[in-house]
Amino acid sequence: FSFTSSDTVFIEVLSWEGEFVPDDLPENLVVFDEEFYMPELDRSRRVRVLLPIDYNETELNYPVLYMHDGQNLFSDQESFAGEWEIDEAMLAFEEDGYNGAIIVAMDNGGSLRIDEYTPYPHPEYGGGDGDAYADFIANTLKPAIDEEYRTLPEREHTGIMGSSLGGLISYYTAMKYQEVFSKVGIFSPSFWFNDAIYDYADEVGKQS
């Protein structure tokens, strides 16, 4: 073939048919809301809930753990760098006689992850929406979860957990809302991103 001219064609993809769905998700993982509205940030996010394996066969109320980076918790196929195996760990606990817990998995916002998981802006990397994100978890998401599921809503039964920037925002949220969270799991927290977190911890400590 001989081409004497060329044109640029711009194509807008409105939707993808046959969206990929991981086949390694646990059966007791339910979608709370595909687009749960976050009024503090004026955006929406998928929120899923891992229920105790016998949740529907009991009348028990359960402690609740809120976890960030929901895409990384249950599935190798949808995780960024390997799943956390939260469902396998919870199943093992239950098989050992523990009544179980409700795990609330909040997806990260992709390009918004840095913004939402950092309480203060970084001079080079930006961010700084973490305060509003913490407000969302404590004031909007938690009441909705407590209304929908059989939770133990008190402080002593409520925790928050994450790694890297998720660890940073977990630490910040637990300090800001000590009346809501009594337990915090922080793994490899990116404290380097926000040195001001140390000043905030000192301030909170003096007020306690």
mmCIF file of C-alpha atoms in Angstrom:
data_model
loop_
_atom_site.group_PDB
_atom_site.id
_atom_site.type_symbol
_atom_site.label_atom_id
_atom_site.label_comp_id
_atom_site.label_asym_id
_atom_site.label_seq_id
_atom_site.Cartn_x
_atom_site.Cartn_y
_atom_site.Cartn_z
ATOM 1 C CA PHE A 1 0.000 0.000 0.000
ATOM 2 C CA SER A 2 1.097 3.568 -0.629
ATOM 3 C CA PHE A 3 -0.061 6.365 1.684
ATOM 4 C CA THR A 4 0.079 9.933 0.486
ATOM 5 C CA SER A 5 -1.626 11.575 3.459
ATOM 6 C CA SER A 6 -2.611 10.837 7.008
ATOM 7 C CA ASP A 7 -5.297 11.894 9.461
ATOM 8 C CA THR A 8 -5.417 11.745 13.231
ATOM 9 C CA VAL A 9 -8.548 10.135 14.580
ATOM 10 C CA PHE A 10 -9.466 10.835 18.206
ATOM 11 C CA ILE A 11 -11.547 8.106 19.875
ATOM 12 C CA GLU A 12 -13.305 8.487 23.198
ATOM 13 C CA VAL A 13 -14.033 5.205 24.978
ATOM 14 C CA LEU A 14 -17.298 5.621 26.862
ATOM 15 C CA SER A 15 -17.135 2.290 28.663
ATOM 16 C CA TRP A 16 -15.393 -1.052 28.638
ATOM 17 C CA GLU A 17 -17.567 -4.106 28.145
ATOM 18 C CA GLY A 18 -16.753 -7.233 30.101
ATOM 19 C CA GLU A 19 -15.065 -5.454 33.007
ATOM 20 C CA PHE A 20 -12.481 -7.684 34.670
ATOM 21 C CA VAL A 21 -13.680 -9.157 37.960
ATOM 22 C CA PRO A 22 -11.120 -10.999 40.107
ATOM 23 C CA ASP A 23 -12.027 -14.613 40.761
ATOM 24 C CA ASP A 24 -10.027 -14.887 43.988
ATOM 25 C CA LEU A 25 -12.243 -12.690 46.166
ATOM 26 C CA PRO A 26 -13.671 -14.299 49.336
ATOM 27 C CA GLU A 27 -17.377 -15.129 49.363
ATOM 28 C CA ASN A 28 -17.925 -13.225 52.609
ATOM 29 C CA LEU A 29 -16.693 -9.964 51.064
ATOM 30 C CA VAL A 30 -19.684 -7.760 50.256
ATOM 31 C CA VAL A 31 -19.921 -4.409 48.528
ATOM 32 C CA PHE A 32 -21.279 -1.818 50.932
ATOM 33 C CA ASP A 33 -21.370 0.815 48.196
ATOM 34 C CA GLU A 34 -19.679 1.072 44.804
ATOM 35 C CA GLU A 35 -19.842 4.869 44.982
ATOM 36 C CA PHE A 36 -20.112 5.861 48.623
ATOM 37 C CA TYR A 37 -20.253 9.643 48.773
ATOM 38 C CA MET A 38 -17.580 11.448 50.781
ATOM 39 C CA PRO A 39 -19.116 14.852 51.551
ATOM 40 C CA GLU A 40 -15.966 16.072 53.298
ATOM 41 C CA LEU A 41 -14.089 15.683 49.990
ATOM 42 C CA ASP A 42 -16.965 15.912 47.491
ATOM 43 C CA ARG A 43 -16.109 12.627 45.771
ATOM 44 C CA SER A 44 -17.139 8.983 45.916
ATOM 45 C CA ARG A 45 -15.346 5.740 46.654
ATOM 46 C CA ARG A 46 -15.975 2.001 46.648
ATOM 47 C CA VAL A 47 -16.307 0.574 50.139
ATOM 48 C CA ARG A 48 -16.443 -3.171 50.782
ATOM 49 C CA VAL A 49 -16.987 -5.120 53.972
ATOM 50 C CA LEU A 50 -15.509 -8.468 54.958
ATOM 51 C CA LEU A 51 -18.002 -10.123 57.275
ATOM 52 C CA PRO A 52 -17.250 -12.934 59.741
ATOM 53 C CA ILE A 53 -17.708 -16.244 57.980
ATOM 54 C CA ASP A 54 -20.826 -17.080 60.048
ATOM 55 C CA TYR A 55 -22.232 -13.536 60.227
ATOM 56 C CA ASN A 56 -25.590 -14.560 58.734
ATOM 57 C CA GLU A 57 -25.926 -17.542 61.084
ATOM 58 C CA THR A 58 -25.449 -15.618 64.319
ATOM 59 C CA GLU A 59 -26.931 -12.651 66.144
ATOM 60 C CA LEU A 60 -23.591 -11.481 67.476
ATOM 61 C CA ASN A 61 -22.285 -7.923 67.281
ATOM 62 C CA TYR A 62 -18.688 -7.557 66.146
ATOM 63 C CA PRO A 63 -15.716 -5.223 66.560
ATOM 64 C CA VAL A 64 -14.784 -3.227 63.461
ATOM 65 C CA LEU A 65 -11.449 -2.532 61.789
ATOM 66 C CA TYR A 66 -11.244 0.200 59.130
ATOM 67 C CA MET A 67 -8.546 -0.404 56.529
ATOM 68 C CA HIS A 68 -7.174 1.728 53.691
ATOM 69 C CA ASP A 69 -6.004 0.577 50.238
ATOM 70 C CA GLY A 70 -8.942 -1.800 49.903
ATOM 71 C CA GLN A 71 -7.702 -3.039 46.527
ATOM 72 C CA ASN A 72 -4.688 -4.634 48.245
ATOM 73 C CA LEU A 73 -6.417 -6.510 51.052
ATOM 74 C CA PHE A 74 -8.102 -9.593 49.584
ATOM 75 C CA SER A 75 -7.018 -10.330 46.025
ATOM 76 C CA ASP A 76 -3.707 -10.859 44.284
ATOM 77 C CA GLN A 77 -5.419 -10.107 41.004
ATOM 78 C CA GLU A 78 -6.531 -6.595 41.939
ATOM 79 C CA SER A 79 -3.685 -5.658 44.272
ATOM 80 C CA PHE A 80 -0.764 -3.455 43.338
ATOM 81 C CA ALA A 81 2.026 -5.605 44.747
ATOM 82 C CA GLY A 82 0.494 -8.681 46.378
ATOM 83 C CA GLU A 83 -2.487 -8.951 48.683
ATOM 84 C CA TRP A 84 -2.425 -8.649 52.446
ATOM 85 C CA GLU A 85 -4.414 -11.912 52.827
ATOM 86 C CA ILE A 86 -6.795 -10.294 55.301
ATOM 87 C CA ASP A 87 -9.544 -12.789 54.563
ATOM 88 C CA GLU A 88 -7.203 -15.748 55.111
ATOM 89 C CA ALA A 89 -5.976 -14.272 58.385
ATOM 90 C CA MET A 90 -9.494 -13.617 59.674
ATOM 91 C CA LEU A 91 -10.603 -17.132 58.704
ATOM 92 C CA ALA A 92 -7.661 -18.586 60.636
ATOM 93 C CA PHE A 93 -8.603 -16.526 63.702
ATOM 94 C CA GLU A 94 -12.187 -17.719 63.520
ATOM 95 C CA GLU A 95 -11.118 -21.334 63.122
ATOM 96 C CA ASP A 96 -9.070 -20.867 66.307
ATOM 97 C CA GLY A 97 -12.211 -19.837 68.183
ATOM 98 C CA TYR A 98 -12.217 -16.059 67.772
ATOM 99 C CA ASN A 99 -15.699 -14.696 67.068
ATOM 100 C CA GLY A 100 -14.350 -12.565 64.253
ATOM 101 C CA ALA A 101 -14.517 -8.927 63.276
ATOM 102 C CA ILE A 102 -15.969 -6.766 60.547
ATOM 103 C CA ILE A 103 -13.321 -5.396 58.200
ATOM 104 C CA VAL A 104 -14.265 -2.199 56.373
ATOM 105 C CA ALA A 105 -12.107 -1.893 53.259
ATOM 106 C CA MET A 106 -11.907 1.568 51.734
ATOM 107 C CA ASP A 107 -10.431 1.669 48.239
ATOM 108 C CA ASN A 108 -7.719 4.215 47.679
ATOM 109 C CA GLY A 109 -8.471 6.966 45.193
ATOM 110 C CA GLY A 110 -5.716 6.135 42.707
ATOM 111 C CA SER A 111 -4.236 9.492 41.736
ATOM 112 C CA LEU A 112 -5.881 10.967 44.843
ATOM 113 C CA ARG A 113 -4.203 8.522 47.216
ATOM 114 C CA ILE A 114 -1.393 10.868 48.213
ATOM 115 C CA ASP A 115 -3.845 13.712 48.783
ATOM 116 C CA GLU A 116 -6.172 11.682 50.996
ATOM 117 C CA TYR A 117 -3.554 9.807 52.998
ATOM 118 C CA THR A 118 -1.486 12.858 54.024
ATOM 119 C CA PRO A 119 -2.693 15.340 56.652
ATOM 120 C CA TYR A 120 -0.253 18.059 55.567
ATOM 121 C CA PRO A 121 1.012 19.071 52.120
ATOM 122 C CA HIS A 122 4.557 18.132 51.144
ATOM 123 C CA PRO A 123 6.597 20.895 49.465
ATOM 124 C CA GLU A 124 7.537 18.591 46.588
ATOM 125 C CA TYR A 125 4.805 15.937 46.382
ATOM 126 C CA GLY A 126 1.691 17.878 47.364
ATOM 127 C CA GLY A 127 -1.096 16.197 49.299
ATOM 128 C CA GLY A 128 -2.765 17.485 52.418
ATOM 129 C CA ASP A 129 -6.404 16.314 52.245
ATOM 130 C CA GLY A 130 -5.886 13.803 55.047
ATOM 131 C CA ASP A 131 -7.652 15.886 57.668
ATOM 132 C CA ALA A 132 -10.867 15.846 55.610
ATOM 133 C CA TYR A 133 -10.368 12.133 54.890
ATOM 134 C CA ALA A 134 -10.085 11.431 58.632
ATOM 135 C CA ASP A 135 -13.285 13.404 59.173
ATOM 136 C CA PHE A 136 -14.978 11.302 56.502
ATOM 137 C CA ILE A 137 -14.097 8.029 58.208
ATOM 138 C CA ALA A 138 -15.102 9.127 61.705
ATOM 139 C CA ASN A 139 -18.150 11.260 60.926
ATOM 140 C CA THR A 140 -19.667 9.799 57.756
ATOM 141 C CA LEU A 141 -18.487 6.252 57.079
ATOM 142 C CA LYS A 142 -18.471 4.867 60.619
ATOM 143 C CA PRO A 143 -22.071 5.929 61.404
ATOM 144 C CA ALA A 144 -23.212 4.384 58.106
ATOM 145 C CA ILE A 145 -21.435 1.098 58.859
ATOM 146 C CA ASP A 146 -22.820 0.999 62.404
ATOM 147 C CA GLU A 147 -26.325 1.496 61.055
ATOM 148 C CA GLU A 148 -26.048 -1.199 58.380
ATOM 149 C CA TYR A 149 -24.216 -3.977 60.240
ATOM 150 C CA ARG A 150 -24.223 -5.569 63.694
ATOM 151 C CA THR A 151 -21.220 -3.726 65.064
ATOM 152 C CA LEU A 152 -19.835 -3.035 68.502
ATOM 153 C CA PRO A 153 -19.653 0.722 67.921
ATOM 154 C CA GLU A 154 -17.851 1.727 71.086
ATOM 155 C CA ARG A 155 -14.289 3.043 71.047
ATOM 156 C CA GLU A 156 -12.826 -0.065 72.661
ATOM 157 C CA HIS A 157 -14.074 -2.185 69.759
ATOM 158 C CA THR A 158 -13.010 0.086 66.885
ATOM 159 C CA GLY A 159 -9.650 0.203 65.117
ATOM 160 C CA ILE A 160 -7.991 1.650 62.019
ATOM 161 C CA MET A 161 -5.072 0.230 60.047
ATOM 162 C CA GLY A 162 -2.867 0.841 57.021
ATOM 163 C CA SER A 163 0.637 0.718 55.600
ATOM 164 C CA SER A 164 2.992 3.319 54.122
ATOM 165 C CA LEU A 165 0.899 6.457 53.590
ATOM 166 C CA GLY A 166 -2.010 4.382 54.879
ATOM 167 C CA GLY A 167 -0.043 3.984 58.100
ATOM 168 C CA LEU A 168 0.520 7.724 58.273
ATOM 169 C CA ILE A 169 -3.161 8.569 57.906
ATOM 170 C CA SER A 170 -4.154 5.786 60.333
ATOM 171 C CA TYR A 171 -1.856 7.275 62.970
ATOM 172 C CA TYR A 172 -3.195 10.768 62.363
ATOM 173 C CA THR A 173 -6.841 9.680 62.376
ATOM 174 C CA ALA A 174 -6.441 7.671 65.574
ATOM 175 C CA MET A 175 -4.865 10.672 67.308
ATOM 176 C CA LYS A 176 -7.461 13.144 66.066
ATOM 177 C CA TYR A 177 -10.374 10.861 66.938
ATOM 178 C CA GLN A 178 -9.260 9.158 70.126
ATOM 179 C CA GLU A 179 -12.872 9.048 71.252
ATOM 180 C CA VAL A 180 -13.653 6.877 68.196
ATOM 181 C CA PHE A 181 -10.604 4.606 67.796
ATOM 182 C CA SER A 182 -8.804 2.734 70.560
ATOM 183 C CA LYS A 183 -6.581 0.622 68.298
ATOM 184 C CA VAL A 184 -4.352 1.565 65.383
ATOM 185 C CA GLY A 185 -2.227 -0.664 63.149
ATOM 186 C CA ILE A 186 0.574 1.173 61.371
ATOM 187 C CA PHE A 187 2.999 -0.667 59.112
ATOM 188 C CA SER A 188 6.022 1.085 57.581
ATOM 189 C CA PRO A 189 4.317 4.456 58.076
ATOM 190 C CA SER A 190 5.557 7.208 55.766
ATOM 191 C CA PHE A 191 6.233 9.713 58.523
ATOM 192 C CA TRP A 192 8.948 11.228 56.331
ATOM 193 C CA PHE A 193 6.207 12.694 54.132
ATOM 194 C CA ASN A 194 4.844 14.843 56.969
ATOM 195 C CA ASP A 195 7.391 15.768 59.642
ATOM 196 C CA ALA A 196 4.661 17.898 61.203
ATOM 197 C CA ILE A 197 3.056 14.672 62.436
ATOM 198 C CA TYR A 198 5.560 14.671 65.325
ATOM 199 C CA ASP A 199 4.503 18.151 66.415
ATOM 200 C CA TYR A 200 0.877 17.096 66.189
ATOM 201 C CA ALA A 201 1.566 14.015 68.336
ATOM 202 C CA ASP A 202 3.241 16.238 70.962
ATOM 203 C CA GLU A 203 0.283 18.602 70.911
ATOM 204 C CA VAL A 204 -2.236 15.788 71.317
ATOM 205 C CA GLY A 205 -0.147 14.240 74.068
ATOM 206 C CA LYS A 206 -0.146 17.482 76.066
ATOM 207 C CA GLN A 207 -3.918 17.691 75.772
ATOM 208 C CA SER A 208 -4.471 14.124 76.984
#
